[in-house]
Coordinates of C-alpha atoms in Angstrom, one line a residue:
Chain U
X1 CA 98.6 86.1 278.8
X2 CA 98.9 89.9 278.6
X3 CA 95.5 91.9 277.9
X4 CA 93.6 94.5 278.3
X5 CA 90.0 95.0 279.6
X6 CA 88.1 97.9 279.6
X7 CA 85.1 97.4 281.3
X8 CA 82.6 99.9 280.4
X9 CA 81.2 99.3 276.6
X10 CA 79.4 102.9 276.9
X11 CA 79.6 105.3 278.8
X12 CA 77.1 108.8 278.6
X13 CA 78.1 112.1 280.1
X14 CA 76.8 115.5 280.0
X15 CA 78.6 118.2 278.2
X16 CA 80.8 119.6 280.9
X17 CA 80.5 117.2 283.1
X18 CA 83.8 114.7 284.2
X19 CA 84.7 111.8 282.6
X20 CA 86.5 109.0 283.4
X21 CA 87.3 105.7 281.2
X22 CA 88.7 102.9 282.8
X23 CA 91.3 100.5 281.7
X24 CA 93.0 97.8 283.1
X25 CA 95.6 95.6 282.0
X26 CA 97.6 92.1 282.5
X27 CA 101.2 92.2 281.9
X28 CA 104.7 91.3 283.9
X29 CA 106.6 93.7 282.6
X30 CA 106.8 97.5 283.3
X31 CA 104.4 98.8 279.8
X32 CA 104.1 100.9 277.9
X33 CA 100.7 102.2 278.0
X34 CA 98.4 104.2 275.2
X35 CA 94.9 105.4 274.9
X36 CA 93.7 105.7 271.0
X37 CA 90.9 107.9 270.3
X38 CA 88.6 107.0 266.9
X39 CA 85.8 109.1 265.2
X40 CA 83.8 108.2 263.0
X41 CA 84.9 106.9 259.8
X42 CA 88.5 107.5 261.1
X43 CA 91.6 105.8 262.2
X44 CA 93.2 106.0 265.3
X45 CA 94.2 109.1 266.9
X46 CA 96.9 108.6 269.6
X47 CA 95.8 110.5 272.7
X48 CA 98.3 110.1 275.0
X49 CA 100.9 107.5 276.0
X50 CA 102.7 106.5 279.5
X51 CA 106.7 104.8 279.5
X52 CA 108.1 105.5 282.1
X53 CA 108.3 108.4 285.0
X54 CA 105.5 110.6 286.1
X55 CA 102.5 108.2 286.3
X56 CA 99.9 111.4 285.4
X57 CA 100.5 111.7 281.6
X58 CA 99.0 115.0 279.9
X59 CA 98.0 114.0 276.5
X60 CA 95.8 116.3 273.3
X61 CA 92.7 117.3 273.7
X62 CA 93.0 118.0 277.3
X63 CA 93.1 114.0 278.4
X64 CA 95.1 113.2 281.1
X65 CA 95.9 109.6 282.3
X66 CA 97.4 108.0 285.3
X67 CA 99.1 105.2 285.5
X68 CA 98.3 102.8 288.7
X69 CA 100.6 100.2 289.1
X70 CA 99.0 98.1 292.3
X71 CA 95.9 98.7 290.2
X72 CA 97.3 97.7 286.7
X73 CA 95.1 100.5 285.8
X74 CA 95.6 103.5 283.2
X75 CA 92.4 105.0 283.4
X76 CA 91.7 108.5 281.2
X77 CA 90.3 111.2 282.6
X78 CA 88.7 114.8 281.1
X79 CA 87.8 117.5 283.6
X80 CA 84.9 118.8 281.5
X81 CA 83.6 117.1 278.9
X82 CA 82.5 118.7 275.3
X83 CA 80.1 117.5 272.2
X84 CA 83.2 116.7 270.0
X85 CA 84.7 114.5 272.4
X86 CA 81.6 111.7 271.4
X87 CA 84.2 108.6 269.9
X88 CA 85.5 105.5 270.9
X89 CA 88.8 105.0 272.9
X90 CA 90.6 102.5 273.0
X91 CA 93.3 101.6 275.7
X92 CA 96.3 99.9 274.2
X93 CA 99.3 98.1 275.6
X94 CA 102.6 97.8 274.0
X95 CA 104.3 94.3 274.4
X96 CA 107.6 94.4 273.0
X97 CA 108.7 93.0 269.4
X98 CA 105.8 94.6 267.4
X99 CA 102.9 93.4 269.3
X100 CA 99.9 96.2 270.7
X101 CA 97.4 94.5 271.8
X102 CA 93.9 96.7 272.4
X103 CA 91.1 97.0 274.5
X104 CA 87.7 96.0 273.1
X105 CA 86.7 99.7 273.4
X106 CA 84.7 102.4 275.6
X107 CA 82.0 104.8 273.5
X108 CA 81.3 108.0 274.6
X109 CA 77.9 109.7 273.9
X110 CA 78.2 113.3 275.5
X111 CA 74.4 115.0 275.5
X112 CA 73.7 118.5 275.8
Chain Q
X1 CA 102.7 115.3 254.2
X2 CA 99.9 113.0 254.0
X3 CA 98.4 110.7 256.3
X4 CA 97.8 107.1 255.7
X5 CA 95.4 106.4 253.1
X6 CA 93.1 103.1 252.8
X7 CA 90.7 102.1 249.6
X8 CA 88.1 101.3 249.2
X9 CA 86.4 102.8 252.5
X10 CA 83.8 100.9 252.1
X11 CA 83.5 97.1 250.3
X12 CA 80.5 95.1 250.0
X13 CA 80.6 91.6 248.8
X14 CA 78.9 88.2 248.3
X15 CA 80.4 85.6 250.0
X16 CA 82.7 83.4 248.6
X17 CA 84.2 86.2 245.8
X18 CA 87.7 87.3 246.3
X19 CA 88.6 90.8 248.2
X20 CA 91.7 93.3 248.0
X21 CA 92.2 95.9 249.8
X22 CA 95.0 98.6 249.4
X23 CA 97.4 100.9 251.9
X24 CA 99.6 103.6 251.4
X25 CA 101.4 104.1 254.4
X26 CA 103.1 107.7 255.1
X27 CA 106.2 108.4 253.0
X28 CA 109.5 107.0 255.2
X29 CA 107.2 104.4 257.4
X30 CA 108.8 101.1 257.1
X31 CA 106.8 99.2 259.1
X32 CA 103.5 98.6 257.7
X33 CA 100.7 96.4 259.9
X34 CA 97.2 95.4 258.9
X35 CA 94.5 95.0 261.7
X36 CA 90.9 93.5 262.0
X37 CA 88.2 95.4 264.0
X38 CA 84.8 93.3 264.3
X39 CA 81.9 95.2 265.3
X40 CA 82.5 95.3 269.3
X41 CA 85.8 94.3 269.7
X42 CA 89.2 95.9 270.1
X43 CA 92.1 95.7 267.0
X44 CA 93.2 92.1 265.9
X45 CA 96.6 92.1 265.0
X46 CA 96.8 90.4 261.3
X47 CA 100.3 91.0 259.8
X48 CA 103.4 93.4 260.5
X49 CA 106.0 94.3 257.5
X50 CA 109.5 96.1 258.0
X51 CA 112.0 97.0 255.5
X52 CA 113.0 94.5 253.6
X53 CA 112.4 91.8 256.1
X54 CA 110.5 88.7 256.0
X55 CA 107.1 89.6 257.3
X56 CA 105.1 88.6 260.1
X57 CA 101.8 86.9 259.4
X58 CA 101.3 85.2 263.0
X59 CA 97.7 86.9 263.1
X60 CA 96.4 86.0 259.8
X61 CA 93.2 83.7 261.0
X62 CA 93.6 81.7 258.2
X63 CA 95.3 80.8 254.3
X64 CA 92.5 82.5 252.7
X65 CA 94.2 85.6 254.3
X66 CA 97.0 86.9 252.4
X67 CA 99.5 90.4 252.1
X68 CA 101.7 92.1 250.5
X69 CA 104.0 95.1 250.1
X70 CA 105.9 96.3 247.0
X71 CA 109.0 97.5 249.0
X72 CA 108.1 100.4 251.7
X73 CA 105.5 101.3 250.0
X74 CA 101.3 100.1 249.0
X75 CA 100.9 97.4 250.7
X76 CA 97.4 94.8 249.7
X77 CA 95.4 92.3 252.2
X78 CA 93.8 89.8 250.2
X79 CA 91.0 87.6 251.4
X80 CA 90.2 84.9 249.0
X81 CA 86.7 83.2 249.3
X82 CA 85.5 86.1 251.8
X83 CA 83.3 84.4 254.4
X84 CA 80.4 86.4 256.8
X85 CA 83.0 86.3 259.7
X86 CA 84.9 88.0 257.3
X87 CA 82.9 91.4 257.6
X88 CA 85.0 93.8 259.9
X89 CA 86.9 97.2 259.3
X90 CA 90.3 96.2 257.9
X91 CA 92.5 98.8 259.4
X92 CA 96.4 99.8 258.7
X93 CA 98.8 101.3 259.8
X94 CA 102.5 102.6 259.6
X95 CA 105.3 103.5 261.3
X96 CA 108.9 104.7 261.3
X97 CA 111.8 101.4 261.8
X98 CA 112.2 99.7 264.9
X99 CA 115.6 99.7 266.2
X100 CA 115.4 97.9 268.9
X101 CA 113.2 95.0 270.7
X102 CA 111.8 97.2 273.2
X103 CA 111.7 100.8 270.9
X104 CA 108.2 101.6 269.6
X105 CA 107.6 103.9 267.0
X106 CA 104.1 105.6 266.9
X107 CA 101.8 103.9 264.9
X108 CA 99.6 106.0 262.3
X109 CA 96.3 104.9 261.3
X110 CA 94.5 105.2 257.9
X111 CA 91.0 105.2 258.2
X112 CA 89.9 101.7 257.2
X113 CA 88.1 99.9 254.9
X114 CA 84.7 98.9 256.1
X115 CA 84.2 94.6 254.2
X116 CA 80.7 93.6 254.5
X117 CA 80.6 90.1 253.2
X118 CA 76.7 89.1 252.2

């Protein structure tokens, strides 16, 4: 059955510092592949998707994701870290028909 | 030019009362869906509307669980007799047609109503 697992419920990181959110997923096909960002009393903010082609998607915000095949990974990746960046994200995968089905989430505290 | 807009943000009720909750999707989305998202846990698919077509209501968890949309427009997710395990963030979210089985269309998110059920 396809899903998606994200294994890290929190994660903390210092402003500035790296970060890196893991996600992994379970699917036959080639996916399609998001990351969702949500703040506070927000919806969903897409951050970044992957299709097809360069496996190293840029995305807003200055996210970056690559795409891992042999991993069946699509981790996302910041170089530095800032206060605003606190949210949850959410790793998505697209199934075909209408179906996306989502990680359980990753929350990012950023302290100063 | 306005995003997708969900009311109330926040619902509190006793259990067992009757719940609606509204969407107005961007102007030229036809596809309309309505997720779940429990305290902890990723987005559970509920019910997807397109056009005119028939909708589909394979995630509804159950017949207390019902939703409608006037056209391509407000759409309402009604939960009769709300429950505890009814208290989530109701989230929706629209999108422009899909033409094709394997097109996707990026999906835009209100910012959900928060159902606390007592």
């Amino acid at each position: 059955a396809q899903s998606v697992t994200q294994p890290d419920i929190h994660i903390t990181v210092s402003e500035g510092a790296s970060l890196e959110l893991r996600c992994n997923y379970s699917y036959g096909a080639t996916p399609y592949l998001f990351w969702y960002v949500q703040s506070p009393g927000q919806g969903l903010q897409l951050l970044l998707k992957y299709f097809s082609g360069d496996t190293l998607v840029q995305g807003i915000k200055g996210f970056e994701a690559e795409f891992k095949r042999s991993q069946s990974s699509f981790n996302l990746r910041k170089p530095s870290v800032h206060w605003s960046d606190a949210a949850e994200y959410f790793c998505a995968v697209y199934t075909g028909g209408f179906k996306t089905i989502f990680g359980a989430g990753t929350r990012l505290f950023v302290k100063a | 030019g306005a995003g997708v807009s969900q009311s109330p943000s926040n619902k509190v009720t006793e259990k067992g009362k009757d719940v609606e909750l509204r969407c107005d999707p961007i102007s030229g989305h036809t596809a309309l869906y309505w997720y779940r998202q429990r305290l902890g846990q990723g987005l559970e698919f509920l019910i997807y509307f397109q056009g005119n077509s028939a909708p589909d209501k394979s995630g509804l968890p159950s017949d207390r669980f019902s939703a409608e949309r006037t056209g391509e427009s407000v759409s309402t997710l009604t939960i009769q007799r709300t429950q505890q395990e009814d208290s989530a963030v109701y989230l929706c979210a629209s999108s422009l047609e899909r033409v094709a089985e394997l097109s996707y269309n990026e999906q835009f998110f209100g910012p959900g109503t928060r159902l606390t059920v007592l």
